[in-house]
Amino acid sequence: MHHGTVPPTATVTRPSSWSGPAAVVFSLGVAELVAGFSSRWRSPFLAVGDAFIDRTPRWLKDVAIDWFGTNDKVALLVGMAATIATLSIGLGIALKRGRSRPVVGAVGAFGLLGVVAALATRTPAQSSLIPAIAALVAGVVSVVFLVMLG
């Protein structure tokens, strides 16, 4: 027995800060790809936008139309994309700091938001449900995979 020797410590490798945006882009890409398999299927991104519009008070819709004119829906989608991008960067930072469980939970929650929005749209629920479930699974699996790659 060798006294005084310290065993080498294991190096902990963590995912890059870009892991959050990568997982979100992958998830949304899978959703768009799946939605493209059928002309009846809709993107969960658009389903969330529609659900937001359906629940927006009339006065806020009027403000959006006053500010953006006929581009009000485009402004909403750009705002959603900017919000998703910002949140995905936060998720990447959390992954880099070793907080994988809350990130998996957050990605799962975002995926569930897409599923709930798909069920709440004016179009038949099944038209958005399959792509939304694909996005949910792809998002969670990609985060777990990125954490394992570390």
Short mmCIF file of N, CA and C in Angstrom, two decimals:
data_model
loop_
_atom_site.label_atom_id
_atom_site.label_comp_id
_atom_site.label_asym_id
_atom_site.label_seq_id
_atom_site.Cartn_x
_atom_site.Cartn_y
_atom_site.Cartn_z
N MET A 1 0.84 -1.16 0.00
CA MET A 1 0.00 0.00 0.00
C MET A 1 0.89 1.23 0.00
N HIS A 2 0.57 2.13 -0.86
CA HIS A 2 1.35 3.37 -1.00
C HIS A 2 0.63 4.48 -0.27
N HIS A 3 1.24 4.93 0.80
CA HIS A 3 0.64 6.04 1.55
C HIS A 3 1.06 7.36 0.92
N GLY A 4 0.14 8.28 0.93
CA GLY A 4 0.48 9.62 0.43
C GLY A 4 0.19 9.81 -1.04
N THR A 5 -0.16 8.77 -1.76
CA THR A 5 -0.48 8.96 -3.17
C THR A 5 -1.98 9.20 -3.31
N VAL A 6 -2.31 10.08 -4.17
CA VAL A 6 -3.71 10.43 -4.40
C VAL A 6 -4.10 9.87 -5.76
N PRO A 7 -5.22 9.15 -5.80
CA PRO A 7 -5.63 8.62 -7.09
C PRO A 7 -6.00 9.77 -8.03
N PRO A 8 -5.77 9.57 -9.31
CA PRO A 8 -6.11 10.64 -10.27
C PRO A 8 -7.63 10.89 -10.25
N THR A 9 -7.98 12.13 -10.38
CA THR A 9 -9.41 12.49 -10.40
C THR A 9 -9.94 12.37 -11.81
N ALA A 10 -11.18 11.99 -11.89
CA ALA A 10 -11.82 11.88 -13.20
C ALA A 10 -12.18 13.28 -13.69
N THR A 11 -11.95 13.50 -14.94
CA THR A 11 -12.31 14.78 -15.55
C THR A 11 -13.77 14.73 -15.96
N VAL A 12 -14.53 15.71 -15.53
CA VAL A 12 -15.94 15.77 -15.89
C VAL A 12 -16.06 16.60 -17.15
N THR A 13 -16.62 16.00 -18.18
CA THR A 13 -16.84 16.72 -19.42
C THR A 13 -18.31 17.07 -19.50
N ARG A 14 -18.57 18.31 -19.79
CA ARG A 14 -19.95 18.78 -19.88
C ARG A 14 -20.25 19.22 -21.30
N PRO A 15 -21.53 19.18 -21.64
CA PRO A 15 -21.92 19.62 -22.98
C PRO A 15 -21.56 21.10 -23.21
N SER A 16 -21.41 21.45 -24.44
CA SER A 16 -21.13 22.82 -24.84
C SER A 16 -22.36 23.69 -24.58
N SER A 17 -22.16 25.00 -24.49
CA SER A 17 -23.30 25.92 -24.34
C SER A 17 -24.18 25.88 -25.59
N TRP A 18 -23.64 25.40 -26.69
CA TRP A 18 -24.43 25.30 -27.92
C TRP A 18 -25.35 24.09 -27.92
N SER A 19 -25.26 23.25 -26.89
CA SER A 19 -26.09 22.05 -26.82
C SER A 19 -27.58 22.40 -26.71
N GLY A 20 -27.91 23.44 -25.98
CA GLY A 20 -29.31 23.85 -25.86
C GLY A 20 -29.90 24.25 -27.21
N PRO A 21 -29.26 25.21 -27.90
CA PRO A 21 -29.77 25.56 -29.23
C PRO A 21 -29.76 24.38 -30.20
N ALA A 22 -28.75 23.52 -30.11
CA ALA A 22 -28.70 22.36 -31.01
C ALA A 22 -29.88 21.44 -30.77
N ALA A 23 -30.21 21.18 -29.51
CA ALA A 23 -31.33 20.30 -29.19
C ALA A 23 -32.65 20.90 -29.65
N VAL A 24 -32.81 22.20 -29.46
CA VAL A 24 -34.06 22.87 -29.86
C VAL A 24 -34.20 22.88 -31.38
N VAL A 25 -33.12 23.19 -32.08
CA VAL A 25 -33.17 23.19 -33.55
C VAL A 25 -33.47 21.79 -34.06
N PHE A 26 -32.85 20.78 -33.46
CA PHE A 26 -33.11 19.40 -33.86
C PHE A 26 -34.58 19.05 -33.63
N SER A 27 -35.09 19.40 -32.47
CA SER A 27 -36.49 19.11 -32.13
C SER A 27 -37.45 19.77 -33.12
N LEU A 28 -37.24 21.05 -33.37
CA LEU A 28 -38.11 21.77 -34.30
C LEU A 28 -37.95 21.24 -35.73
N GLY A 29 -36.73 20.86 -36.09
CA GLY A 29 -36.48 20.29 -37.42
C GLY A 29 -37.20 18.97 -37.60
N VAL A 30 -37.16 18.12 -36.58
CA VAL A 30 -37.88 16.85 -36.65
C VAL A 30 -39.38 17.11 -36.79
N ALA A 31 -39.89 18.06 -36.04
CA ALA A 31 -41.32 18.38 -36.12
C ALA A 31 -41.70 18.84 -37.53
N GLU A 32 -40.88 19.70 -38.11
CA GLU A 32 -41.17 20.18 -39.47
C GLU A 32 -41.08 19.04 -40.48
N LEU A 33 -40.09 18.18 -40.32
CA LEU A 33 -39.93 17.03 -41.22
C LEU A 33 -41.15 16.11 -41.12
N VAL A 34 -41.55 15.79 -39.91
CA VAL A 34 -42.72 14.91 -39.71
C VAL A 34 -43.97 15.58 -40.26
N ALA A 35 -44.13 16.88 -40.01
CA ALA A 35 -45.31 17.59 -40.52
C ALA A 35 -45.35 17.56 -42.06
N GLY A 36 -44.19 17.47 -42.67
CA GLY A 36 -44.12 17.44 -44.13
C GLY A 36 -44.54 16.11 -44.75
N PHE A 37 -44.70 15.07 -43.93
CA PHE A 37 -45.09 13.76 -44.46
C PHE A 37 -46.53 13.73 -44.95
N SER A 38 -47.34 14.62 -44.47
CA SER A 38 -48.75 14.65 -44.87
C SER A 38 -49.19 16.10 -45.04
N SER A 39 -49.95 16.34 -46.06
CA SER A 39 -50.45 17.71 -46.28
C SER A 39 -51.47 18.10 -45.21
N ARG A 40 -51.96 17.13 -44.44
CA ARG A 40 -52.93 17.43 -43.37
C ARG A 40 -52.25 17.72 -42.05
N TRP A 41 -50.96 17.42 -41.92
CA TRP A 41 -50.27 17.62 -40.65
C TRP A 41 -49.70 19.03 -40.57
N ARG A 42 -49.75 19.61 -39.39
CA ARG A 42 -49.28 20.98 -39.18
C ARG A 42 -48.09 21.00 -38.24
N SER A 43 -47.28 21.99 -38.41
CA SER A 43 -46.13 22.21 -37.55
C SER A 43 -46.58 22.61 -36.15
N PRO A 44 -45.96 22.05 -35.09
CA PRO A 44 -46.33 22.50 -33.75
C PRO A 44 -45.97 23.97 -33.51
N PHE A 45 -44.98 24.48 -34.22
CA PHE A 45 -44.62 25.90 -34.13
C PHE A 45 -45.83 26.75 -34.54
N LEU A 46 -46.46 26.37 -35.64
CA LEU A 46 -47.64 27.11 -36.10
C LEU A 46 -48.84 26.85 -35.19
N ALA A 47 -48.94 25.62 -34.65
CA ALA A 47 -50.04 25.31 -33.74
C ALA A 47 -49.96 26.16 -32.48
N VAL A 48 -48.75 26.35 -31.95
CA VAL A 48 -48.58 27.21 -30.77
C VAL A 48 -48.95 28.64 -31.12
N GLY A 49 -48.52 29.11 -32.30
CA GLY A 49 -48.88 30.45 -32.74
C GLY A 49 -50.39 30.63 -32.85
N ASP A 50 -51.07 29.63 -33.45
CA ASP A 50 -52.52 29.69 -33.57
C ASP A 50 -53.20 29.69 -32.20
N ALA A 51 -52.70 28.84 -31.30
CA ALA A 51 -53.28 28.78 -29.95
C ALA A 51 -53.11 30.12 -29.23
N PHE A 52 -51.95 30.76 -29.43
CA PHE A 52 -51.71 32.07 -28.83
C PHE A 52 -52.70 33.10 -29.40
N ILE A 53 -52.85 33.09 -30.71
CA ILE A 53 -53.76 34.05 -31.36
C ILE A 53 -55.19 33.84 -30.88
N ASP A 54 -55.60 32.56 -30.77
CA ASP A 54 -56.97 32.27 -30.34
C ASP A 54 -57.26 32.75 -28.93
N ARG A 55 -56.22 32.84 -28.10
CA ARG A 55 -56.42 33.23 -26.70
C ARG A 55 -56.01 34.67 -26.40
N THR A 56 -55.61 35.39 -27.43
CA THR A 56 -55.19 36.78 -27.25
C THR A 56 -56.41 37.68 -27.15
N PRO A 57 -56.43 38.58 -26.16
CA PRO A 57 -57.57 39.51 -26.06
C PRO A 57 -57.69 40.38 -27.31
N ARG A 58 -58.90 40.74 -27.63
CA ARG A 58 -59.17 41.53 -28.84
C ARG A 58 -58.35 42.82 -28.87
N TRP A 59 -58.22 43.51 -27.74
CA TRP A 59 -57.49 44.78 -27.72
C TRP A 59 -56.03 44.57 -28.11
N LEU A 60 -55.43 43.43 -27.70
CA LEU A 60 -54.04 43.17 -28.05
C LEU A 60 -53.90 42.82 -29.53
N LYS A 61 -54.88 42.10 -30.06
CA LYS A 61 -54.90 41.82 -31.50
C LYS A 61 -54.97 43.14 -32.28
N ASP A 62 -55.82 44.06 -31.80
CA ASP A 62 -55.94 45.36 -32.48
C ASP A 62 -54.63 46.14 -32.44
N VAL A 63 -53.93 46.10 -31.31
CA VAL A 63 -52.63 46.77 -31.21
C VAL A 63 -51.64 46.15 -32.20
N ALA A 64 -51.61 44.82 -32.29
CA ALA A 64 -50.70 44.15 -33.21
C ALA A 64 -51.00 44.52 -34.65
N ILE A 65 -52.29 44.60 -34.99
CA ILE A 65 -52.67 44.98 -36.35
C ILE A 65 -52.30 46.43 -36.62
N ASP A 66 -52.49 47.31 -35.62
CA ASP A 66 -52.10 48.72 -35.78
C ASP A 66 -50.60 48.85 -36.01
N TRP A 67 -49.80 48.09 -35.27
CA TRP A 67 -48.35 48.20 -35.37
C TRP A 67 -47.80 47.51 -36.61
N PHE A 68 -48.31 46.32 -36.92
CA PHE A 68 -47.69 45.50 -37.97
C PHE A 68 -48.54 45.34 -39.22
N GLY A 69 -49.75 45.85 -39.19
CA GLY A 69 -50.63 45.73 -40.36
C GLY A 69 -50.91 44.27 -40.68
N THR A 70 -50.83 43.96 -41.96
CA THR A 70 -51.11 42.58 -42.38
C THR A 70 -49.98 41.61 -42.02
N ASN A 71 -48.89 42.13 -41.51
CA ASN A 71 -47.77 41.28 -41.09
C ASN A 71 -47.83 40.91 -39.62
N ASP A 72 -49.00 41.02 -39.00
CA ASP A 72 -49.11 40.75 -37.58
C ASP A 72 -48.76 39.30 -37.23
N LYS A 73 -49.16 38.35 -38.07
CA LYS A 73 -48.84 36.95 -37.79
C LYS A 73 -47.34 36.70 -37.98
N VAL A 74 -46.76 37.32 -38.97
CA VAL A 74 -45.31 37.19 -39.18
C VAL A 74 -44.57 37.74 -37.96
N ALA A 75 -45.02 38.87 -37.44
CA ALA A 75 -44.40 39.46 -36.25
C ALA A 75 -44.50 38.50 -35.06
N LEU A 76 -45.65 37.86 -34.91
CA LEU A 76 -45.83 36.89 -33.84
C LEU A 76 -44.85 35.73 -33.99
N LEU A 77 -44.73 35.19 -35.20
CA LEU A 77 -43.83 34.05 -35.43
C LEU A 77 -42.37 34.44 -35.22
N VAL A 78 -41.99 35.64 -35.64
CA VAL A 78 -40.62 36.11 -35.39
C VAL A 78 -40.38 36.27 -33.89
N GLY A 79 -41.36 36.82 -33.19
CA GLY A 79 -41.25 36.95 -31.74
C GLY A 79 -41.13 35.60 -31.05
N MET A 80 -41.91 34.62 -31.52
CA MET A 80 -41.82 33.27 -30.97
C MET A 80 -40.43 32.69 -31.22
N ALA A 81 -39.92 32.84 -32.43
CA ALA A 81 -38.59 32.31 -32.76
C ALA A 81 -37.51 32.96 -31.90
N ALA A 82 -37.62 34.27 -31.70
CA ALA A 82 -36.63 34.97 -30.87
C ALA A 82 -36.70 34.49 -29.42
N THR A 83 -37.91 34.28 -28.92
CA THR A 83 -38.09 33.78 -27.55
C THR A 83 -37.51 32.37 -27.42
N ILE A 84 -37.81 31.51 -28.37
CA ILE A 84 -37.29 30.14 -28.35
C ILE A 84 -35.77 30.15 -28.42
N ALA A 85 -35.20 31.00 -29.28
CA ALA A 85 -33.74 31.08 -29.40
C ALA A 85 -33.11 31.53 -28.08
N THR A 86 -33.69 32.53 -27.46
CA THR A 86 -33.17 33.03 -26.18
C THR A 86 -33.24 31.95 -25.10
N LEU A 87 -34.38 31.29 -25.00
CA LEU A 87 -34.54 30.23 -24.01
C LEU A 87 -33.58 29.06 -24.28
N SER A 88 -33.36 28.74 -25.55
CA SER A 88 -32.46 27.63 -25.87
C SER A 88 -31.02 27.95 -25.47
N ILE A 89 -30.64 29.21 -25.57
CA ILE A 89 -29.30 29.62 -25.12
C ILE A 89 -29.20 29.44 -23.61
N GLY A 90 -30.25 29.81 -22.89
CA GLY A 90 -30.27 29.59 -21.44
C GLY A 90 -30.16 28.11 -21.10
N LEU A 91 -30.83 27.27 -21.87
CA LEU A 91 -30.75 25.83 -21.65
C LEU A 91 -29.33 25.32 -21.88
N GLY A 92 -28.68 25.84 -22.91
CA GLY A 92 -27.30 25.45 -23.18
C GLY A 92 -26.36 25.85 -22.05
N ILE A 93 -26.55 27.03 -21.52
CA ILE A 93 -25.72 27.48 -20.38
C ILE A 93 -25.96 26.58 -19.17
N ALA A 94 -27.23 26.23 -18.93
CA ALA A 94 -27.54 25.34 -17.81
C ALA A 94 -26.89 23.97 -18.01
N LEU A 95 -26.90 23.46 -19.24
CA LEU A 95 -26.26 22.17 -19.52
C LEU A 95 -24.75 22.24 -19.27
N LYS A 96 -24.15 23.33 -19.71
CA LYS A 96 -22.71 23.50 -19.51
C LYS A 96 -22.36 23.54 -18.02
N ARG A 97 -23.28 24.03 -17.21
CA ARG A 97 -23.05 24.11 -15.76
C ARG A 97 -23.43 22.80 -15.05
N GLY A 98 -23.82 21.79 -15.81
CA GLY A 98 -24.11 20.49 -15.23
C GLY A 98 -25.53 20.31 -14.73
N ARG A 99 -26.44 21.15 -15.15
CA ARG A 99 -27.83 21.06 -14.69
C ARG A 99 -28.69 20.35 -15.74
N SER A 100 -28.39 19.08 -15.97
CA SER A 100 -29.07 18.37 -17.05
C SER A 100 -30.53 18.03 -16.74
N ARG A 101 -30.84 17.66 -15.51
CA ARG A 101 -32.22 17.28 -15.19
C ARG A 101 -33.21 18.42 -15.40
N PRO A 102 -32.92 19.63 -14.90
CA PRO A 102 -33.87 20.72 -15.17
C PRO A 102 -33.99 21.02 -16.66
N VAL A 103 -32.90 20.85 -17.41
CA VAL A 103 -32.97 21.11 -18.85
C VAL A 103 -33.85 20.08 -19.54
N VAL A 104 -33.67 18.81 -19.19
CA VAL A 104 -34.53 17.77 -19.76
C VAL A 104 -35.99 18.08 -19.41
N GLY A 105 -36.25 18.50 -18.18
CA GLY A 105 -37.61 18.86 -17.77
C GLY A 105 -38.14 20.05 -18.56
N ALA A 106 -37.30 21.05 -18.78
CA ALA A 106 -37.73 22.24 -19.53
C ALA A 106 -38.03 21.88 -20.98
N VAL A 107 -37.17 21.08 -21.59
CA VAL A 107 -37.40 20.67 -22.98
C VAL A 107 -38.68 19.84 -23.06
N GLY A 108 -38.88 18.97 -22.08
CA GLY A 108 -40.12 18.19 -22.04
C GLY A 108 -41.34 19.09 -21.89
N ALA A 109 -41.23 20.11 -21.06
CA ALA A 109 -42.34 21.05 -20.86
C ALA A 109 -42.64 21.82 -22.15
N PHE A 110 -41.59 22.25 -22.85
CA PHE A 110 -41.82 22.94 -24.13
C PHE A 110 -42.49 22.01 -25.12
N GLY A 111 -42.05 20.73 -25.12
CA GLY A 111 -42.68 19.75 -26.00
C GLY A 111 -44.15 19.53 -25.65
N LEU A 112 -44.43 19.48 -24.35
CA LEU A 112 -45.82 19.33 -23.92
C LEU A 112 -46.67 20.54 -24.31
N LEU A 113 -46.06 21.72 -24.28
CA LEU A 113 -46.76 22.92 -24.74
C LEU A 113 -47.20 22.75 -26.18
N GLY A 114 -46.31 22.20 -27.02
CA GLY A 114 -46.66 21.94 -28.41
C GLY A 114 -47.78 20.93 -28.54
N VAL A 115 -47.75 19.89 -27.70
CA VAL A 115 -48.81 18.87 -27.73
C VAL A 115 -50.14 19.48 -27.30
N VAL A 116 -50.12 20.25 -26.22
CA VAL A 116 -51.36 20.90 -25.75
C VAL A 116 -51.88 21.87 -26.81
N ALA A 117 -51.00 22.62 -27.42
CA ALA A 117 -51.42 23.55 -28.48
C ALA A 117 -52.01 22.78 -29.66
N ALA A 118 -51.41 21.64 -29.98
CA ALA A 118 -51.94 20.83 -31.08
C ALA A 118 -53.36 20.35 -30.78
N LEU A 119 -53.60 20.01 -29.52
CA LEU A 119 -54.93 19.54 -29.14
C LEU A 119 -55.95 20.68 -29.08
N ALA A 120 -55.46 21.90 -28.92
CA ALA A 120 -56.35 23.05 -28.75
C ALA A 120 -56.57 23.86 -30.02
N THR A 121 -56.00 23.45 -31.14
CA THR A 121 -56.13 24.25 -32.36
C THR A 121 -57.52 24.10 -32.96
N ARG A 122 -57.81 25.03 -33.86
CA ARG A 122 -59.11 25.00 -34.55
C ARG A 122 -59.17 23.87 -35.56
N THR A 123 -58.01 23.43 -36.02
CA THR A 123 -57.97 22.33 -36.99
C THR A 123 -58.12 21.02 -36.22
N PRO A 124 -58.42 19.93 -36.89
CA PRO A 124 -58.50 18.66 -36.17
C PRO A 124 -57.21 18.38 -35.41
N ALA A 125 -57.35 17.96 -34.16
CA ALA A 125 -56.19 17.78 -33.27
C ALA A 125 -55.13 16.87 -33.86
N GLN A 126 -55.56 15.79 -34.52
CA GLN A 126 -54.58 14.85 -35.03
C GLN A 126 -53.69 15.46 -36.11
N SER A 127 -54.10 16.57 -36.71
CA SER A 127 -53.30 17.18 -37.75
C SER A 127 -52.01 17.78 -37.21
N SER A 128 -52.00 18.17 -35.95
CA SER A 128 -50.79 18.73 -35.35
C SER A 128 -50.20 17.83 -34.27
N LEU A 129 -50.94 16.85 -33.84
CA LEU A 129 -50.51 16.03 -32.71
C LEU A 129 -49.28 15.18 -33.01
N ILE A 130 -49.25 14.53 -34.14
CA ILE A 130 -48.13 13.63 -34.45
C ILE A 130 -46.82 14.42 -34.57
N PRO A 131 -46.76 15.53 -35.30
CA PRO A 131 -45.52 16.31 -35.33
C PRO A 131 -45.13 16.86 -33.95
N ALA A 132 -46.11 17.22 -33.13
CA ALA A 132 -45.82 17.75 -31.79
C ALA A 132 -45.21 16.66 -30.90
N ILE A 133 -45.75 15.46 -30.98
CA ILE A 133 -45.18 14.35 -30.20
C ILE A 133 -43.77 14.03 -30.70
N ALA A 134 -43.57 14.08 -32.01
CA ALA A 134 -42.23 13.84 -32.57
C ALA A 134 -41.24 14.89 -32.06
N ALA A 135 -41.67 16.14 -31.96
CA ALA A 135 -40.81 17.21 -31.45
C ALA A 135 -40.47 16.98 -29.99
N LEU A 136 -41.46 16.59 -29.21
CA LEU A 136 -41.26 16.31 -27.78
C LEU A 136 -40.22 15.20 -27.60
N VAL A 137 -40.41 14.09 -28.28
CA VAL A 137 -39.49 12.97 -28.16
C VAL A 137 -38.10 13.35 -28.65
N ALA A 138 -38.03 14.02 -29.80
CA ALA A 138 -36.72 14.41 -30.36
C ALA A 138 -35.99 15.36 -29.42
N GLY A 139 -36.70 16.29 -28.82
CA GLY A 139 -36.07 17.25 -27.92
C GLY A 139 -35.49 16.58 -26.69
N VAL A 140 -36.28 15.74 -26.04
CA VAL A 140 -35.81 15.07 -24.82
C VAL A 140 -34.67 14.11 -25.13
N VAL A 141 -34.83 13.31 -26.19
CA VAL A 141 -33.78 12.35 -26.56
C VAL A 141 -32.49 13.08 -26.93
N SER A 142 -32.58 14.19 -27.65
CA SER A 142 -31.37 14.89 -28.05
C SER A 142 -30.64 15.49 -26.85
N VAL A 143 -31.37 16.00 -25.87
CA VAL A 143 -30.71 16.54 -24.67
C VAL A 143 -30.02 15.42 -23.90
N VAL A 144 -30.72 14.31 -23.73
CA VAL A 144 -30.12 13.17 -23.02
C VAL A 144 -28.86 12.71 -23.76
N PHE A 145 -28.95 12.62 -25.07
CA PHE A 145 -27.81 12.20 -25.89
C PHE A 145 -26.64 13.18 -25.75
N LEU A 146 -26.93 14.47 -25.80
CA LEU A 146 -25.86 15.48 -25.66
C LEU A 146 -25.22 15.43 -24.27
N VAL A 147 -26.01 15.15 -23.25
CA VAL A 147 -25.46 15.02 -21.90
C VAL A 147 -24.56 13.79 -21.83
N MET A 148 -24.99 12.70 -22.43
CA MET A 148 -24.18 11.48 -22.43
C MET A 148 -22.86 11.67 -23.19
N LEU A 149 -22.93 12.43 -24.28
CA LEU A 149 -21.70 12.73 -25.03
C LEU A 149 -20.76 13.61 -24.23
N GLY A 150 -21.41 14.52 -23.47
CA GLY A 150 -20.73 15.45 -22.58
C GLY A 150 -19.48 15.94 -23.09
#
